[in-house]
PDB file of C-alpha atoms in Angstrom:
ATOM      1  CA  MET A  20      65.431  22.770  39.690  1.00  0.00           C
ATOM      2  CA  VAL A  21      63.588  22.947  42.204  1.00  0.00           C
ATOM      3  CA  LEU A  22      59.667  21.560  41.155  1.00  0.00           C
ATOM      4  CA  ALA A  23      56.169  22.254  41.614  1.00  0.00           C
ATOM      5  CA  THR A  24      53.857  20.062  43.796  1.00  0.00           C
ATOM      6  CA  SER A  25      50.434  19.817  42.461  1.00  0.00           C
ATOM      7  CA  SER A  26      48.689  21.352  45.455  1.00  0.00           C
ATOM      8  CA  PHE A  27      51.217  24.110  45.372  1.00  0.00           C
ATOM      9  CA  ALA A  28      51.048  24.840  42.099  1.00  0.00           C
ATOM     10  CA  ASN A  29      47.049  24.646  42.722  1.00  0.00           C
ATOM     11  CA  ASN A  30      47.384  27.627  45.260  1.00  0.00           C
ATOM     12  CA  ILE A  31      48.866  29.902  43.813  1.00  0.00           C
ATOM     13  CA  ASP A  32      46.777  30.829  40.580  1.00  0.00           C
ATOM     14  CA  SER A  33      44.473  32.989  43.273  1.00  0.00           C
ATOM     15  CA  ASP A  34      47.529  35.421  43.703  1.00  0.00           C
ATOM     16  CA  LEU A  35      46.590  36.298  40.284  1.00  0.00           C
ATOM     17  CA  THR A  36      44.522  39.123  38.544  1.00  0.00           C
ATOM     18  CA  PRO A  37      41.122  37.621  37.642  1.00  0.00           C
ATOM     19  CA  GLN A  38      41.104  37.803  33.823  1.00  0.00           C
ATOM     20  CA  THR A  39      38.228  35.172  32.413  1.00  0.00           C
ATOM     21  CA  GLN A  40      35.957  32.301  33.953  1.00  0.00           C
ATOM     22  CA  ASN A  41      37.780  30.256  31.508  1.00  0.00           C
ATOM     23  CA  THR A  42      40.418  27.630  33.026  1.00  0.00           C
ATOM     24  CA  VAL A  43      43.082  24.419  31.839  1.00  0.00           C
ATOM     25  CA  GLN A  44      45.361  22.307  33.879  1.00  0.00           C
ATOM     26  CA  ASP A  45      48.822  20.882  32.846  1.00  0.00           C
ATOM     27  CA  ALA A  46      49.777  17.363  33.038  1.00  0.00           C
ATOM     28  CA  GLU A  47      51.799  18.385  36.788  1.00  0.00           C
ATOM     29  CA  GLY A  48      47.795  19.971  38.015  1.00  0.00           C
ATOM     30  CA  ASN A  49      49.262  23.368  37.397  1.00  0.00           C
ATOM     31  CA  ILE A  50      46.104  25.686  36.757  1.00  0.00           C
ATOM     32  CA  TYR A  51      45.743  28.955  34.400  1.00  0.00           C
ATOM     33  CA  ARG A  52      43.408  31.585  33.573  1.00  0.00           C
ATOM     34  CA  THR A  53      42.373  31.192  29.393  1.00  0.00           C
ATOM     35  CA  VAL A  54      41.213  34.361  27.310  1.00  0.00           C
ATOM     36  CA  LYS A  55      39.377  34.432  24.354  1.00  0.00           C
ATOM     37  CA  ILE A  56      40.622  36.550  21.608  1.00  0.00           C
ATOM     38  CA  GLY A  57      38.555  36.553  18.326  1.00  0.00           C
ATOM     39  CA  ASP A  58      38.863  32.217  17.113  1.00  0.00           C
ATOM     40  CA  GLN A  59      41.422  31.465  18.937  1.00  0.00           C
ATOM     41  CA  GLU A  60      41.845  30.991  22.943  1.00  0.00           C
ATOM     42  CA  TRP A  61      45.214  31.751  25.531  1.00  0.00           C
ATOM     43  CA  LEU A  62      46.066  30.802  28.266  1.00  0.00           C
ATOM     44  CA  ALA A  63      46.138  34.562  30.555  1.00  0.00           C
ATOM     45  CA  GLU A  64      49.315  33.898  31.928  1.00  0.00           C
ATOM     46  CA  ASN A  65      52.581  32.355  31.399  1.00  0.00           C
ATOM     47  CA  LEU A  66      53.031  28.691  31.428  1.00  0.00           C
ATOM     48  CA  ARG A  67      54.698  27.189  34.467  1.00  0.00           C
ATOM     49  CA  SER A  68      54.434  23.054  33.974  1.00  0.00           C
ATOM     50  CA  THR A  69      57.386  21.189  34.631  1.00  0.00           C
ATOM     51  CA  GLN A  70      56.631  18.115  32.985  1.00  0.00           C
ATOM     52  CA  PHE A  71      55.423  17.422  29.460  1.00  0.00           C
ATOM     53  CA  GLN A  72      52.279  15.658  28.622  1.00  0.00           C
ATOM     54  CA  ASP A  73      53.435  11.972  29.497  1.00  0.00           C
ATOM     55  CA  GLY A  74      55.484  13.782  32.403  1.00  0.00           C
ATOM     56  CA  SER A  75      58.353  12.880  31.799  1.00  0.00           C
ATOM     57  CA  ALA A  76      60.233  16.556  33.046  1.00  0.00           C
ATOM     58  CA  VAL A  77      61.487  18.785  30.652  1.00  0.00           C
ATOM     59  CA  ASN A  78      65.424  20.012  31.015  1.00  0.00           C
ATOM     60  CA  THR A  79      64.652  23.666  31.919  1.00  0.00           C
ATOM     61  CA  GLY A  80      61.315  25.977  33.201  1.00  0.00           C
ATOM     62  CA  PHE A  81      63.551  27.914  35.875  1.00  0.00           C
ATOM     63  CA  ILE A  82      61.644  31.178  37.593  1.00  0.00           C
ATOM     64  CA  PRO A  83      62.685  34.394  37.461  1.00  0.00           C
ATOM     65  CA  LYS A  84      65.571  34.608  39.649  1.00  0.00           C
ATOM     66  CA  ASP A  85      65.172  31.167  40.967  1.00  0.00           C
ATOM     67  CA  ASP A  86      62.751  33.554  43.438  1.00  0.00           C
ATOM     68  CA  GLN A  87      59.599  30.866  44.114  1.00  0.00           C
ATOM     69  CA  ALA A  88      57.657  34.324  44.875  1.00  0.00           C
ATOM     70  CA  ASN A  89      57.978  34.934  41.151  1.00  0.00           C
ATOM     71  CA  LEU A  90      56.314  32.404  39.798  1.00  0.00           C
ATOM     72  CA  ALA A  91      52.577  33.084  40.132  1.00  0.00           C
ATOM     73  CA  LYS A  92      53.834  36.233  38.553  1.00  0.00           C
ATOM     74  CA  TYR A  93      55.930  35.196  35.477  1.00  0.00           C
ATOM     75  CA  GLY A  94      55.790  31.830  35.007  1.00  0.00           C
ATOM     76  CA  ARG A  95      58.982  30.139  33.849  1.00  0.00           C
ATOM     77  CA  LEU A  96      61.324  30.930  31.453  1.00  0.00           C
ATOM     78  CA  TYR A  97      61.996  27.757  28.746  1.00  0.00           C
ATOM     79  CA  SER A  98      64.833  26.881  26.409  1.00  0.00           C
ATOM     80  CA  TRP A  99      63.574  26.737  22.178  1.00  0.00           C
ATOM     81  CA  HIS A 100      64.316  22.823  22.932  1.00  0.00           C
ATOM     82  CA  ASP A 101      61.174  22.426  25.384  1.00  0.00           C
ATOM     83  CA  VAL A 102      59.508  24.451  23.544  1.00  0.00           C
ATOM     84  CA  THR A 103      59.495  22.389  20.617  1.00  0.00           C
ATOM     85  CA  ASP A 104      60.056  18.956  22.059  1.00  0.00           C
ATOM     86  CA  ALA A 105      57.483  16.518  21.007  1.00  0.00           C
ATOM     87  CA  ARG A 106      56.802  15.908  23.863  1.00  0.00           C
ATOM     88  CA  LYS A 107      54.419  18.797  24.276  1.00  0.00           C
ATOM     89  CA  LEU A 108      54.746  21.328  26.640  1.00  0.00           C
ATOM     90  CA  CYS A 109      51.396  22.902  26.971  1.00  0.00           C
ATOM     91  CA  PRO A 110      48.163  21.482  28.391  1.00  0.00           C
ATOM     92  CA  LYS A 111      46.286  18.504  26.260  1.00  0.00           C
ATOM     93  CA  GLY A 112      44.434  20.493  23.340  1.00  0.00           C
ATOM     94  CA  TRP A 113      46.998  23.164  23.056  1.00  0.00           C
ATOM     95  CA  ARG A 114      50.044  23.824  21.525  1.00  0.00           C
ATOM     96  CA  VAL A 115      53.239  26.731  22.213  1.00  0.00           C
ATOM     97  CA  ALA A 116      52.468  29.671  19.932  1.00  0.00           C
ATOM     98  CA  THR A 117      54.051  29.363  16.671  1.00  0.00           C
ATOM     99  CA  ASP A 118      54.644  32.551  14.545  1.00  0.00           C
ATOM    100  CA  ASP A 119      51.309  32.630  12.354  1.00  0.00           C
ATOM    101  CA  ASP A 120      49.136  31.907  15.809  1.00  0.00           C
ATOM    102  CA  TRP A 121      50.846  35.460  17.112  1.00  0.00           C
ATOM    103  CA  LYS A 122      50.065  36.995  13.723  1.00  0.00           C
ATOM    104  CA  VAL A 123      46.836  35.549  14.007  1.00  0.00           C
ATOM    105  CA  LEU A 124      45.912  37.355  17.073  1.00  0.00           C
ATOM    106  CA  GLU A 125      47.736  40.640  15.754  1.00  0.00           C
ATOM    107  CA  ARG A 126      45.597  40.924  13.038  1.00  0.00           C
ATOM    108  CA  THR A 127      42.671  39.617  15.069  1.00  0.00           C
ATOM    109  CA  ILE A 128      43.086  43.327  17.292  1.00  0.00           C
ATOM    110  CA  GLY A 129      43.550  45.357  14.968  1.00  0.00           C
ATOM    111  CA  MET A 130      47.392  45.187  13.064  1.00  0.00           C
ATOM    112  CA  PRO A 131      47.486  46.072   9.712  1.00  0.00           C
ATOM    113  CA  GLU A 132      48.600  43.423   6.834  1.00  0.00           C
ATOM    114  CA  GLU A 133      51.038  45.013   5.885  1.00  0.00           C
ATOM    115  CA  GLN A 134      53.160  44.689   9.648  1.00  0.00           C
ATOM    116  CA  LEU A 135      52.530  41.024   9.746  1.00  0.00           C
ATOM    117  CA  ASP A 136      55.755  39.797   8.181  1.00  0.00           C
ATOM    118  CA  GLN A 137      57.780  42.507   9.446  1.00  0.00           C
ATOM    119  CA  GLN A 138      60.315  42.136  11.444  1.00  0.00           C
ATOM    120  CA  GLY A 139      61.219  44.743  14.142  1.00  0.00           C
ATOM    121  CA  TRP A 140      58.334  47.137  16.005  1.00  0.00           C
ATOM    122  CA  ARG A 141      55.273  46.815  14.583  1.00  0.00           C
ATOM    123  CA  GLY A 142      51.746  47.659  15.675  1.00  0.00           C
ATOM    124  CA  ALA A 143      52.053  51.155  17.596  1.00  0.00           C
ATOM    125  CA  LYS A 144      49.278  53.416  16.101  1.00  0.00           C
ATOM    126  CA  GLN A 145      47.152  50.523  17.195  1.00  0.00           C
ATOM    127  CA  HIS A 146      48.426  50.235  20.305  1.00  0.00           C
ATOM    128  CA  ILE A 147      48.851  45.881  19.575  1.00  0.00           C
ATOM    129  CA  GLY A 148      51.273  46.077  22.540  1.00  0.00           C
ATOM    130  CA  LEU A 149      50.071  48.012  25.012  1.00  0.00           C
ATOM    131  CA  GLN A 150      46.378  45.709  24.421  1.00  0.00           C
ATOM    132  CA  LEU A 151      48.166  42.831  25.763  1.00  0.00           C
ATOM    133  CA  LYS A 152      50.097  43.967  29.014  1.00  0.00           C
ATOM    134  CA  GLU A 153      48.949  44.112  32.047  1.00  0.00           C
ATOM    135  CA  ALA A 154      49.227  47.687  33.499  1.00  0.00           C
ATOM    136  CA  GLN A 155      52.681  48.057  36.034  1.00  0.00           C
ATOM    137  CA  SER A 156      52.621  48.977  40.077  1.00  0.00           C
ATOM    138  CA  GLN A 157      55.074  51.981  39.216  1.00  0.00           C
ATOM    139  CA  GLY A 158      52.255  53.426  36.374  1.00  0.00           C
ATOM    140  CA  VAL A 159      54.723  53.945  33.345  1.00  0.00           C
ATOM    141  CA  PHE A 160      51.734  53.671  31.448  1.00  0.00           C
ATOM    142  CA  ASN A 161      49.867  56.606  32.909  1.00  0.00           C
ATOM    143  CA  LYS A 162      49.795  58.810  29.064  1.00  0.00           C
ATOM    144  CA  PHE A 163      47.582  55.630  27.770  1.00  0.00           C
ATOM    145  CA  ALA A 164      44.416  55.627  27.662  1.00  0.00           C
ATOM    146  CA  PRO A 165      43.381  53.313  30.772  1.00  0.00           C
ATOM    147  CA  SER A 166      41.213  51.316  28.703  1.00  0.00           C
ATOM    148  CA  LEU A 167      43.346  50.698  26.004  1.00  0.00           C
ATOM    149  CA  VAL A 168      46.268  48.821  28.933  1.00  0.00           C
ATOM    150  CA  ASN A 169      45.700  44.737  28.839  1.00  0.00           C
ATOM    151  CA  LYS A 170      42.631  45.483  26.953  1.00  0.00           C
ATOM    152  CA  ARG A 171      42.376  41.596  25.501  1.00  0.00           C
ATOM    153  CA  HIS A 172      42.559  40.811  28.965  1.00  0.00           C
ATOM    154  CA  PHE A 173      46.975  38.441  28.168  1.00  0.00           C
ATOM    155  CA  SER A 174      47.642  40.512  31.207  1.00  0.00           C
ATOM    156  CA  ALA A 175      51.906  40.269  30.119  1.00  0.00           C
ATOM    157  CA  ARG A 176      53.980  40.653  32.330  1.00  0.00           C
ATOM    158  CA  PRO A 177      57.930  41.651  32.545  1.00  0.00           C
ATOM    159  CA  ALA A 178      59.450  38.415  33.285  1.00  0.00           C
ATOM    160  CA  GLY A 179      62.737  39.374  31.566  1.00  0.00           C
ATOM    161  CA  VAL A 180      65.043  36.100  30.315  1.00  0.00           C
ATOM    162  CA  LYS A 181      67.970  33.806  31.361  1.00  0.00           C
ATOM    163  CA  LEU A 182      70.724  33.025  29.366  1.00  0.00           C
ATOM    164  CA  HIS A 183      73.737  31.462  30.353  1.00  0.00           C
ATOM    165  CA  GLY A 184      73.050  30.832  34.405  1.00  0.00           C
ATOM    166  CA  PHE A 185      72.125  34.987  34.513  1.00  0.00           C
ATOM    167  CA  TYR A 186      68.679  36.199  34.465  1.00  0.00           C
ATOM    168  CA  ILE A 187      68.534  39.268  32.952  1.00  0.00           C
ATOM    169  CA  THR A 188      65.153  42.502  32.213  1.00  0.00           C
ATOM    170  CA  GLN A 189      62.739  41.734  34.244  1.00  0.00           C
ATOM    171  CA  GLY A 190      61.405  44.075  34.921  1.00  0.00           C
ATOM    172  CA  VAL A 191      61.841  45.852  31.685  1.00  0.00           C
ATOM    173  CA  TYR A 192      61.097  43.617  28.707  1.00  0.00           C
ATOM    174  CA  THR A 193      59.019  40.332  28.569  1.00  0.00           C
ATOM    175  CA  GLU A 194      59.876  37.689  26.003  1.00  0.00           C
ATOM    176  CA  PHE A 195      58.306  34.790  24.347  1.00  0.00           C
ATOM    177  CA  TRP A 196      59.280  31.754  22.219  1.00  0.00           C
ATOM    178  CA  THR A 197      57.402  30.710  19.090  1.00  0.00           C
ATOM    179  CA  ALA A 198      57.405  27.522  18.050  1.00  0.00           C
ATOM    180  CA  SER A 199      58.524  28.689  15.108  1.00  0.00           C
ATOM    181  CA  SER A 200      62.859  27.915  13.706  1.00  0.00           C
ATOM    182  CA  ALA A 201      64.483  30.496  11.734  1.00  0.00           C
ATOM    183  CA  THR A 202      67.435  28.907  11.107  1.00  0.00           C
ATOM    184  CA  ASP A 203      69.332  26.063  12.948  1.00  0.00           C
ATOM    185  CA  LYS A 204      70.429  28.962  15.934  1.00  0.00           C
ATOM    186  CA  GLN A 205      67.388  31.170  15.747  1.00  0.00           C
ATOM    187  CA  GLY A 206      63.912  30.908  16.391  1.00  0.00           C
ATOM    188  CA  ILE A 207      61.040  33.785  16.473  1.00  0.00           C
ATOM    189  CA  ILE A 208      60.111  35.348  19.046  1.00  0.00           C
ATOM    190  CA  ARG A 209      57.923  38.266  20.520  1.00  0.00           C
ATOM    191  CA  THR A 210      58.968  41.345  22.771  1.00  0.00           C
ATOM    192  CA  LEU A 211      56.934  43.523  24.375  1.00  0.00           C
ATOM    193  CA  ALA A 212      58.698  46.930  26.052  1.00  0.00           C
ATOM    194  CA  TYR A 213      58.246  48.237  29.709  1.00  0.00           C
ATOM    195  CA  SER A 214      60.321  50.653  31.108  1.00  0.00           C
ATOM    196  CA  TRP A 215      59.458  54.593  31.376  1.00  0.00           C
ATOM    197  CA  TRP A 216      62.651  54.830  28.514  1.00  0.00           C
ATOM    198  CA  ASN A 217      61.417  52.940  26.068  1.00  0.00           C
ATOM    199  CA  THR A 218      60.017  54.529  23.410  1.00  0.00           C
ATOM    200  CA  HIS A 219      58.295  51.117  21.650  1.00  0.00           C
ATOM    201  CA  LYS A 220      56.101  50.177  25.198  1.00  0.00           C
ATOM    202  CA  SER A 221      52.547  50.726  22.368  1.00  0.00           C
ATOM    203  CA  GLU A 222      53.875  47.882  20.616  1.00  0.00           C
ATOM    204  CA  ILE A 223      55.002  44.409  19.530  1.00  0.00           C
ATOM    205  CA  ARG A 224      58.164  43.304  18.713  1.00  0.00           C
ATOM    206  CA  ARG A 225      58.469  39.871  15.926  1.00  0.00           C
ATOM    207  CA  ALA A 226      62.506  39.021  15.831  1.00  0.00           C
ATOM    208  CA  THR A 227      64.395  36.261  16.541  1.00  0.00           C
ATOM    209  CA  SER A 228      66.697  35.164  18.752  1.00  0.00           C
ATOM    210  CA  SER A 229      69.245  33.073  19.656  1.00  0.00           C
ATOM    211  CA  LYS A 230      68.346  29.509  20.876  1.00  0.00           C
ATOM    212  CA  ASP A 231      70.390  29.588  23.041  1.00  0.00           C
ATOM    213  CA  TYR A 232      68.237  32.112  25.228  1.00  0.00           C
ATOM    214  CA  MET A 233      64.849  30.873  27.965  1.00  0.00           C
ATOM    215  CA  PHE A 234      62.230  33.320  27.517  1.00  0.00           C
ATOM    216  CA  SER A 235      58.251  33.200  28.363  1.00  0.00           C
ATOM    217  CA  VAL A 236      55.331  30.693  27.209  1.00  0.00           C
ATOM    218  CA  ARG A 237      52.221  31.173  26.337  1.00  0.00           C
ATOM    219  CA  CYS A 238      49.877  28.183  24.660  1.00  0.00           C
ATOM    220  CA  VAL A 239      47.031  28.495  22.484  1.00  0.00           C
ATOM    221  CA  ARG A 240      43.940  26.800  20.999  1.00  0.00           C
ATOM    222  CA  VAL A 241      41.700  27.647  18.313  1.00  0.00           C
ATOM    223  CA  THR A 242      38.157  27.648  18.871  1.00  0.00           C
ATOM    224  CA  GLU A 243      35.268  26.780  16.799  1.00  0.00           C
TER     225      GLU A 243
END
């Protein structure tokens, strides 16, 4: 895996669409914009770190399609084991969002209480997923009111995933690990859909997935 230098990590941030004035820096010098949603503060872009808080190297953290041009756009893809490593993947004071953290976010932006613990696609009427997704250049969200798309400045992008050495679903889905385990082999995830043919573009999926996958990561902290 190619490690990003601190100078490059600081420079790539200028390629991202500004969402807030707040930023946080991780252990190797990557700078991330953040966004306040309710009592939580979230990274407004995907994690790019290749080091844990103690400076040791993570085992994964792959750039989608191994294309350096995708680093600023999509961040890195991590295994569940790196996500939950005790050395901590997120910047100091932050954590990889748990299933409960995601449910707090979903509740804050309007998801009905009875849907929070459900599996599958949820939050259709409230456009929960749409509120979190950045608009795409191909215009697949044109039928939705512009005020709904990325309403929360979370700016999720369809990074796709990595499995057994292959990069898949870039431009079609983004999958986020949570730090919550379902079974020995399955972790709890969140999914957002982007393709024109997918009928769930306004929703967010809560599901479980094999820990063999490599997904995107968002970090969170609770503010006072």
